[in-house]
mmCIF file of C-alpha atoms in Angstrom:
data_model
loop_
_atom_site.group_PDB
_atom_site.id
_atom_site.type_symbol
_atom_site.label_atom_id
_atom_site.label_comp_id
_atom_site.label_asym_id
_atom_site.label_seq_id
_atom_site.Cartn_x
_atom_site.Cartn_y
_atom_site.Cartn_z
ATOM 1 C CA MET A 1 -67.969 68.715 20.022
ATOM 2 C CA LEU A 2 -69.097 68.546 16.380
ATOM 3 C CA ALA A 3 -69.751 72.289 16.385
ATOM 4 C CA ASP A 4 -66.022 72.881 15.915
ATOM 5 C CA PHE A 5 -64.657 72.312 12.383
ATOM 6 C CA PHE A 6 -61.405 70.779 13.669
ATOM 7 C CA SER A 7 -63.258 68.283 15.861
ATOM 8 C CA ARG A 8 -65.489 67.335 12.936
ATOM 9 C CA ALA A 9 -62.399 66.745 10.803
ATOM 10 C CA ILE A 10 -60.855 64.428 13.409
ATOM 11 C CA VAL A 11 -64.073 62.459 13.925
ATOM 12 C CA ALA A 12 -64.594 62.096 10.172
ATOM 13 C CA GLY A 13 -60.979 61.134 9.532
ATOM 14 C CA ILE A 14 -60.959 58.470 12.226
ATOM 15 C CA GLY A 15 -64.160 57.010 10.804
ATOM 16 C CA LEU A 16 -62.580 56.891 7.364
ATOM 17 C CA ALA A 17 -59.389 55.285 8.703
ATOM 18 C CA ALA A 18 -61.426 52.546 10.361
ATOM 19 C CA VAL A 19 -62.636 51.545 6.898
ATOM 20 C CA THR A 20 -59.573 52.146 4.744
ATOM 21 C CA GLY A 21 -57.325 50.183 7.123
ATOM 22 C CA PRO A 22 -58.951 46.733 6.736
ATOM 23 C CA LEU A 23 -59.839 47.338 3.100
ATOM 24 C CA GLY A 24 -56.313 48.486 2.367
ATOM 25 C CA CYS A 25 -54.987 45.170 3.670
ATOM 26 C CA PHE A 26 -56.658 43.367 0.774
ATOM 27 C CA VAL A 27 -55.281 45.981 -1.608
ATOM 28 C CA VAL A 28 -51.772 45.177 -0.348
ATOM 29 C CA TRP A 29 -52.249 41.410 -0.223
ATOM 30 C CA ARG A 30 -53.612 41.296 -3.763
ATOM 31 C CA ARG A 31 -51.057 43.762 -5.141
ATOM 32 C CA MET A 32 -53.896 46.046 -6.246
ATOM 33 C CA ALA A 33 -52.273 49.407 -5.541
ATOM 34 C CA TYR A 34 -52.542 50.513 -9.164
ATOM 35 C CA PHE A 35 -56.173 49.396 -9.191
ATOM 36 C CA GLY A 36 -56.744 51.781 -6.298
ATOM 37 C CA ASP A 37 -55.270 54.583 -8.396
ATOM 38 C CA THR A 38 -57.561 53.637 -11.266
ATOM 39 C CA MET A 39 -60.626 53.777 -9.040
ATOM 40 C CA ALA A 40 -59.523 57.092 -7.552
ATOM 41 C CA HIS A 41 -58.936 58.648 -10.974
ATOM 42 C CA SER A 42 -62.362 57.514 -12.122
ATOM 43 C CA ALA A 43 -63.825 59.606 -9.289
ATOM 44 C CA LEU A 44 -63.161 62.810 -11.226
ATOM 45 C CA LEU A 45 -65.108 61.408 -14.170
ATOM 46 C CA GLY A 46 -67.909 60.521 -11.771
ATOM 47 C CA VAL A 47 -67.986 64.076 -10.424
ATOM 48 C CA ALA A 48 -68.152 65.562 -13.932
ATOM 49 C CA ILE A 49 -70.959 63.243 -14.993
ATOM 50 C CA SER A 50 -72.851 63.915 -11.759
ATOM 51 C CA LEU A 51 -72.710 67.656 -12.356
ATOM 52 C CA LEU A 52 -73.792 67.258 -15.976
ATOM 53 C CA LEU A 53 -76.763 65.096 -14.970
ATOM 54 C CA SER A 54 -77.499 67.013 -11.743
ATOM 55 C CA ILE A 55 -77.356 63.916 -9.550
ATOM 56 C CA ASN A 56 -75.775 63.267 -6.152
ATOM 57 C CA ILE A 57 -71.987 63.383 -6.519
ATOM 58 C CA THR A 58 -71.254 60.542 -4.095
ATOM 59 C CA PHE A 59 -73.719 58.302 -5.923
ATOM 60 C CA GLY A 60 -72.322 59.306 -9.302
ATOM 61 C CA VAL A 61 -68.740 58.598 -8.239
ATOM 62 C CA PHE A 62 -69.727 55.187 -6.904
ATOM 63 C CA VAL A 63 -71.551 54.230 -10.118
ATOM 64 C CA VAL A 64 -68.691 55.327 -12.367
ATOM 65 C CA ALA A 65 -66.060 53.599 -10.199
ATOM 66 C CA ALA A 66 -68.140 50.415 -10.217
ATOM 67 C CA LEU A 67 -68.480 50.604 -14.010
ATOM 68 C CA VAL A 68 -64.726 51.047 -14.386
ATOM 69 C CA ALA A 69 -64.175 47.991 -12.183
ATOM 70 C CA GLY A 70 -66.650 46.038 -14.291
ATOM 71 C CA ALA A 71 -64.887 47.140 -17.471
ATOM 72 C CA LEU A 72 -61.615 45.842 -16.044
ATOM 73 C CA LEU A 73 -63.164 42.432 -15.339
ATOM 74 C CA LEU A 74 -64.574 42.187 -18.857
ATOM 75 C CA LEU A 75 -61.331 43.235 -20.517
ATOM 76 C CA GLN A 76 -59.324 40.790 -18.405
ATOM 77 C CA ARG A 77 -61.428 37.894 -19.683
ATOM 78 C CA GLN A 78 -60.332 38.624 -23.242
ATOM 79 C CA ASN A 79 -56.706 37.839 -22.314
ATOM 80 C CA THR A 80 -55.348 40.244 -24.927
ATOM 81 C CA LEU A 81 -53.602 42.700 -22.606
ATOM 82 C CA SER A 82 -51.882 42.382 -19.260
ATOM 83 C CA THR A 83 -53.641 43.639 -16.149
ATOM 84 C CA ASP A 84 -51.195 46.491 -15.595
ATOM 85 C CA ALA A 85 -51.705 47.664 -19.191
ATOM 86 C CA LEU A 86 -55.486 47.583 -18.741
ATOM 87 C CA LEU A 87 -55.224 49.485 -15.454
ATOM 88 C CA GLY A 88 -53.057 52.125 -17.108
ATOM 89 C CA LEU A 89 -55.563 52.445 -19.940
ATOM 90 C CA LEU A 90 -58.566 52.792 -17.643
ATOM 91 C CA SER A 91 -56.822 55.005 -15.087
ATOM 92 C CA HIS A 92 -55.485 57.668 -17.409
ATOM 93 C CA SER A 93 -58.450 57.525 -19.775
ATOM 94 C CA SER A 94 -61.021 58.058 -17.029
ATOM 95 C CA LEU A 95 -58.964 60.897 -15.547
ATOM 96 C CA ALA A 96 -58.521 62.577 -18.947
ATOM 97 C CA VAL A 97 -62.185 62.223 -19.914
ATOM 98 C CA GLY A 98 -63.162 63.632 -16.527
ATOM 99 C CA LEU A 99 -60.912 66.669 -17.000
ATOM 100 C CA VAL A 100 -62.302 67.236 -20.501
ATOM 101 C CA LEU A 101 -65.876 67.090 -19.210
ATOM 102 C CA VAL A 102 -64.979 69.517 -16.442
ATOM 103 C CA GLY A 103 -63.894 71.962 -19.149
ATOM 104 C CA PHE A 104 -67.427 71.906 -20.576
ATOM 105 C CA LEU A 105 -68.974 72.792 -17.211
ATOM 106 C CA THR A 106 -68.686 76.524 -17.783
ATOM 107 C CA THR A 107 -71.866 77.290 -15.844
ATOM 108 C CA VAL A 108 -70.882 75.231 -12.801
ATOM 109 C CA ARG A 109 -68.260 76.476 -10.359
ATOM 110 C CA PHE A 110 -66.481 74.104 -8.008
ATOM 111 C CA ASP A 111 -63.077 73.755 -6.404
ATOM 112 C CA LEU A 112 -61.062 71.435 -8.638
ATOM 113 C CA MET A 113 -58.026 71.559 -6.330
ATOM 114 C CA GLY A 114 -60.236 70.717 -3.372
ATOM 115 C CA LEU A 115 -61.620 67.780 -5.330
ATOM 116 C CA LEU A 116 -58.161 66.510 -6.222
ATOM 117 C CA PHE A 117 -56.514 67.012 -2.834
ATOM 118 C CA GLY A 118 -59.492 67.112 -0.489
ATOM 119 C CA ASP A 119 -60.530 69.458 2.306
ATOM 120 C CA ILE A 120 -61.223 67.488 5.445
ATOM 121 C CA LEU A 121 -61.544 70.715 7.445
ATOM 122 C CA ALA A 122 -64.719 71.543 5.503
ATOM 123 C CA VAL A 123 -66.513 68.329 6.499
ATOM 124 C CA SER A 124 -70.040 68.795 7.802
ATOM 125 C CA VAL A 125 -72.102 66.889 10.348
ATOM 126 C CA ASN A 126 -74.058 65.310 7.480
ATOM 127 C CA ASP A 127 -70.753 64.190 5.941
ATOM 128 C CA ILE A 128 -69.865 62.489 9.222
ATOM 129 C CA PHE A 129 -73.152 60.581 9.180
ATOM 130 C CA VAL A 130 -72.452 59.478 5.603
ATOM 131 C CA ILE A 131 -68.926 58.384 6.501
ATOM 132 C CA TYR A 132 -69.960 56.376 9.550
ATOM 133 C CA GLY A 133 -73.106 54.974 7.940
ATOM 134 C CA GLY A 134 -71.341 53.983 4.754
ATOM 135 C CA GLY A 135 -68.291 52.823 6.691
ATOM 136 C CA ALA A 136 -70.392 50.594 8.929
ATOM 137 C CA ALA A 137 -71.999 49.038 5.849
ATOM 138 C CA ILE A 138 -68.594 48.445 4.231
ATOM 139 C CA LEU A 139 -67.146 46.869 7.377
ATOM 140 C CA ALA A 140 -70.243 44.677 7.796
ATOM 141 C CA VAL A 141 -69.943 43.353 4.241
ATOM 142 C CA LEU A 142 -66.195 42.902 4.715
ATOM 143 C CA ALA A 143 -66.726 40.947 7.944
ATOM 144 C CA LEU A 144 -69.395 38.711 6.383
ATOM 145 C CA ASN A 145 -67.154 37.965 3.414
ATOM 146 C CA TRP A 146 -63.850 37.848 5.314
ATOM 147 C CA ARG A 147 -63.242 34.132 4.894
ATOM 148 C CA PRO A 148 -64.096 33.969 1.154
ATOM 149 C CA LEU A 149 -62.085 37.120 0.458
ATOM 150 C CA LEU A 150 -59.087 35.850 2.413
ATOM 151 C CA ALA A 151 -59.239 32.394 0.826
ATOM 152 C CA ALA A 152 -59.472 33.868 -2.677
ATOM 153 C CA THR A 153 -56.544 36.144 -1.870
ATOM 154 C CA VAL A 154 -54.287 33.326 -0.646
ATOM 155 C CA SER A 155 -55.165 30.871 -3.420
ATOM 156 C CA PRO A 156 -58.098 31.135 -5.863
ATOM 157 C CA GLU A 157 -57.649 27.445 -6.722
ATOM 158 C CA LEU A 158 -57.956 26.330 -3.103
ATOM 159 C CA ALA A 159 -60.934 28.647 -2.637
ATOM 160 C CA GLU A 160 -62.693 26.951 -5.549
ATOM 161 C CA ALA A 161 -61.831 23.535 -4.120
ATOM 162 C CA GLU A 162 -63.531 24.590 -0.872
ATOM 163 C CA GLY A 163 -66.694 25.473 -2.791
ATOM 164 C CA LEU A 164 -66.104 29.234 -2.751
ATOM 165 C CA ASN A 165 -66.310 31.559 -5.744
ATOM 166 C CA PRO A 166 -63.176 33.727 -6.081
ATOM 167 C CA GLU A 167 -64.738 35.771 -8.885
ATOM 168 C CA VAL A 168 -67.640 36.822 -6.667
ATOM 169 C CA SER A 169 -65.179 37.741 -3.912
ATOM 170 C CA ARG A 170 -63.251 39.881 -6.355
ATOM 171 C CA ILE A 171 -66.405 41.700 -7.459
ATOM 172 C CA VAL A 172 -67.384 42.320 -3.830
ATOM 173 C CA LEU A 173 -63.954 43.764 -3.072
ATOM 174 C CA MET A 174 -64.072 46.041 -6.122
ATOM 175 C CA LEU A 175 -67.513 47.347 -5.181
ATOM 176 C CA LEU A 176 -66.338 48.040 -1.628
ATOM 177 C CA MET A 177 -63.370 49.931 -3.060
ATOM 178 C CA ALA A 178 -65.703 51.979 -5.247
ATOM 179 C CA LEU A 179 -67.897 52.817 -2.274
ATOM 180 C CA VAL A 180 -65.073 53.869 0.049
ATOM 181 C CA ILE A 181 -63.581 56.087 -2.667
ATOM 182 C CA ALA A 182 -66.958 57.728 -3.253
ATOM 183 C CA ILE A 183 -67.303 58.395 0.470
ATOM 184 C CA ALA A 184 -63.706 59.552 1.012
ATOM 185 C CA MET A 185 -63.397 61.757 -2.064
ATOM 186 C CA ASN A 186 -64.408 64.969 -0.304
ATOM 187 C CA LEU A 187 -62.084 64.255 2.620
ATOM 188 C CA VAL A 188 -58.670 63.443 1.199
ATOM 189 C CA GLY A 189 -59.279 63.935 -2.528
ATOM 190 C CA VAL A 190 -59.172 61.571 -5.464
ATOM 191 C CA LEU A 191 -55.377 61.685 -5.780
ATOM 192 C CA LEU A 192 -54.627 60.902 -2.117
ATOM 193 C CA ILE A 193 -57.199 58.272 -1.155
ATOM 194 C CA THR A 194 -54.993 55.470 -2.490
ATOM 195 C CA SER A 195 -52.196 56.550 -0.153
ATOM 196 C CA LEU A 196 -54.511 56.323 2.853
ATOM 197 C CA LEU A 197 -55.531 52.856 1.717
ATOM 198 C CA ILE A 198 -52.002 51.575 1.167
ATOM 199 C CA ILE A 199 -49.552 53.210 3.596
ATOM 200 C CA PRO A 200 -51.192 52.175 6.920
ATOM 201 C CA ALA A 201 -51.715 48.652 5.574
ATOM 202 C CA VAL A 202 -48.091 48.388 4.423
ATOM 203 C CA THR A 203 -46.942 49.578 7.845
ATOM 204 C CA ALA A 204 -49.237 47.167 9.655
ATOM 205 C CA ARG A 205 -47.975 44.249 7.582
ATOM 206 C CA ARG A 206 -44.583 44.480 9.277
ATOM 207 C CA LEU A 207 -46.132 44.624 12.736
ATOM 208 C CA SER A 208 -48.719 41.862 12.567
ATOM 209 C CA ALA A 209 -48.713 38.088 12.759
ATOM 210 C CA THR A 210 -52.223 37.369 11.467
ATOM 211 C CA PRO A 211 -54.493 38.914 8.814
ATOM 212 C CA GLU A 212 -57.015 39.983 11.438
ATOM 213 C CA MET A 213 -54.325 41.664 13.511
ATOM 214 C CA MET A 214 -53.048 43.443 10.419
ATOM 215 C CA ALA A 215 -56.520 44.817 9.683
ATOM 216 C CA LEU A 216 -56.894 46.175 13.229
ATOM 217 C CA ILE A 217 -53.400 47.667 13.313
ATOM 218 C CA ALA A 218 -53.894 49.275 9.897
ATOM 219 C CA ALA A 219 -57.080 50.955 11.116
ATOM 220 C CA GLY A 220 -55.302 52.204 14.233
ATOM 221 C CA LEU A 221 -52.314 53.525 12.297
ATOM 222 C CA GLY A 222 -54.640 55.264 9.863
ATOM 223 C CA ALA A 223 -56.377 56.986 12.770
ATOM 224 C CA MET A 224 -52.988 58.040 14.160
ATOM 225 C CA ALA A 225 -52.057 59.481 10.755
ATOM 226 C CA VAL A 226 -55.315 61.443 10.622
ATOM 227 C CA VAL A 227 -54.843 62.971 14.066
ATOM 228 C CA GLY A 228 -51.139 63.644 13.556
ATOM 229 C CA GLY A 229 -51.652 65.072 10.089
ATOM 230 C CA LEU A 230 -54.440 67.385 11.183
ATOM 231 C CA TYR A 231 -52.490 68.735 14.148
ATOM 232 C CA GLY A 232 -49.462 69.154 11.906
ATOM 233 C CA SER A 233 -51.604 71.018 9.399
ATOM 234 C CA LEU A 234 -52.894 73.266 12.177
ATOM 235 C CA THR A 235 -49.390 73.903 13.533
ATOM 236 C CA TRP A 236 -47.564 74.568 10.269
ATOM 237 C CA ASP A 237 -50.500 75.846 8.191
ATOM 238 C CA THR A 238 -50.183 73.135 5.544
ATOM 239 C CA ALA A 239 -52.821 71.428 3.398
ATOM 240 C CA SER A 240 -54.804 69.004 5.540
ATOM 241 C CA GLY A 241 -55.186 66.086 3.106
ATOM 242 C CA PRO A 242 -51.519 65.853 2.082
ATOM 243 C CA SER A 243 -50.506 66.382 5.720
ATOM 244 C CA ILE A 244 -52.415 63.239 6.689
ATOM 245 C CA VAL A 245 -50.596 61.244 4.032
ATOM 246 C CA VAL A 246 -47.239 62.668 5.151
ATOM 247 C CA ALA A 247 -48.065 61.644 8.720
ATOM 248 C CA ALA A 248 -48.848 58.128 7.491
ATOM 249 C CA LEU A 249 -45.507 58.086 5.687
ATOM 250 C CA MET A 250 -43.680 59.206 8.839
ATOM 251 C CA ILE A 251 -45.328 56.411 10.831
ATOM 252 C CA PHE A 252 -44.172 53.928 8.200
ATOM 253 C CA LEU A 253 -40.598 55.237 8.342
ATOM 254 C CA ILE A 254 -40.600 55.030 12.141
ATOM 255 C CA SER A 255 -41.893 51.443 11.949
ATOM 256 C CA LEU A 256 -38.825 50.474 9.915
ATOM 257 C CA ALA A 257 -36.727 51.043 13.020
ATOM 258 C CA VAL A 258 -38.848 48.647 15.092
ATOM 259 C CA PRO A 259 -37.696 45.005 14.807
ATOM 260 C CA THR A 260 -40.673 42.879 13.884
ATOM 261 C CA ALA A 261 -39.447 39.936 15.958
ATOM 262 C CA ARG A 262 -39.545 42.056 19.120
ATOM 263 C CA LEU A 263 -43.270 42.552 18.720
ATOM 264 C CA PHE A 264 -44.588 39.186 17.637
ATOM 265 C CA GLY A 265 -41.676 36.818 17.558
ATOM 266 C CA ARG A 266 -41.882 36.094 13.819
ATOM 267 C CA ARG A 267 -42.541 37.791 10.535
ATOM 268 C CA PRO A 268 -46.111 37.687 9.236
ATOM 269 C CA SER A 269 -46.719 34.867 6.793
ATOM 270 C CA HIS A 270 -49.955 36.152 5.238
ATOM 271 C CA GLY A 271 -50.367 37.978 2.003
ATOM 272 C CA ALA A 272 -49.130 37.340 -1.505
#
C-alpha cells in the first residue's frame, strides 16, 4: 500500500489530522489562532538556520519555534505591549529574517514554494514513521495533561486554586504546537498548517457537546478534509496542500446548514 505515492499521502495526512484536531481545539478555545500563525512563520526561519548549520530541518524548526514561544512568554511578563502586538512583531519578524537568510543560501537549492505550501504527495515512508511516531508522542502528552490544560483554559484562577500550574500548562501547549508544526511543515507547508489546526476544530465546536467529543470530531473532520482534498487535487490537478484546506473549508460551510440542536440537543458550553 505504501509503495504508491497517493496512498502514502493519505496515510500521512490522516496521521497528521489525528494530531492537529485535538491540538487545534485548544488553539480555538484559547483564541490562539494568531499564535499558530506566528509559530508557522517561524518555521521558515528554522529551515534557513538548519541549512546554514547543516542540521536536521525538523529539529531546527522545532527549536526555533520553541524559542519564539519562549520569547513570547518573556515579553508578555514585561506588560509593555499587548499580546496581539507581540504576536505580530514575532510573526512578521521571524518570517522576514527567515526570507533574508534564505537569500544568503546561494549554494543550497530547495523548493521555497514547496516549503511554503507543502507537497504531501512527495511524502516518504520515513516521513510517515516520523508523523506517526511524533504524533503518538504529542497525543500521549496531550492525554496526560488533558485535565490541567483544560482547567487552565477554562479559568487559570480556578486551576491555581485546585493546585495546578497554568503557566506550565501553557508552556506544554506551546511546545506541542512547535512540535506538530515541525512535523507537518513538509506536508501542508508553513503557511497552511494553521488552517488545518483551526478549521476542523472550529467546525467540530458546533457539533460537539463536550471538550472530549470536540477533540474526536475535529480529528475525524481533519481526516475527511485530507482525503477529500487529495482526491480533489487528483481530479482537478490542483495543489495538494491548499486543496486539503479548501476541503476543510467546504466541510465547515456544510456544517453551517446542520442545526446543532438536532445532533446533541444543546449548544456546546465549553471554550472561551
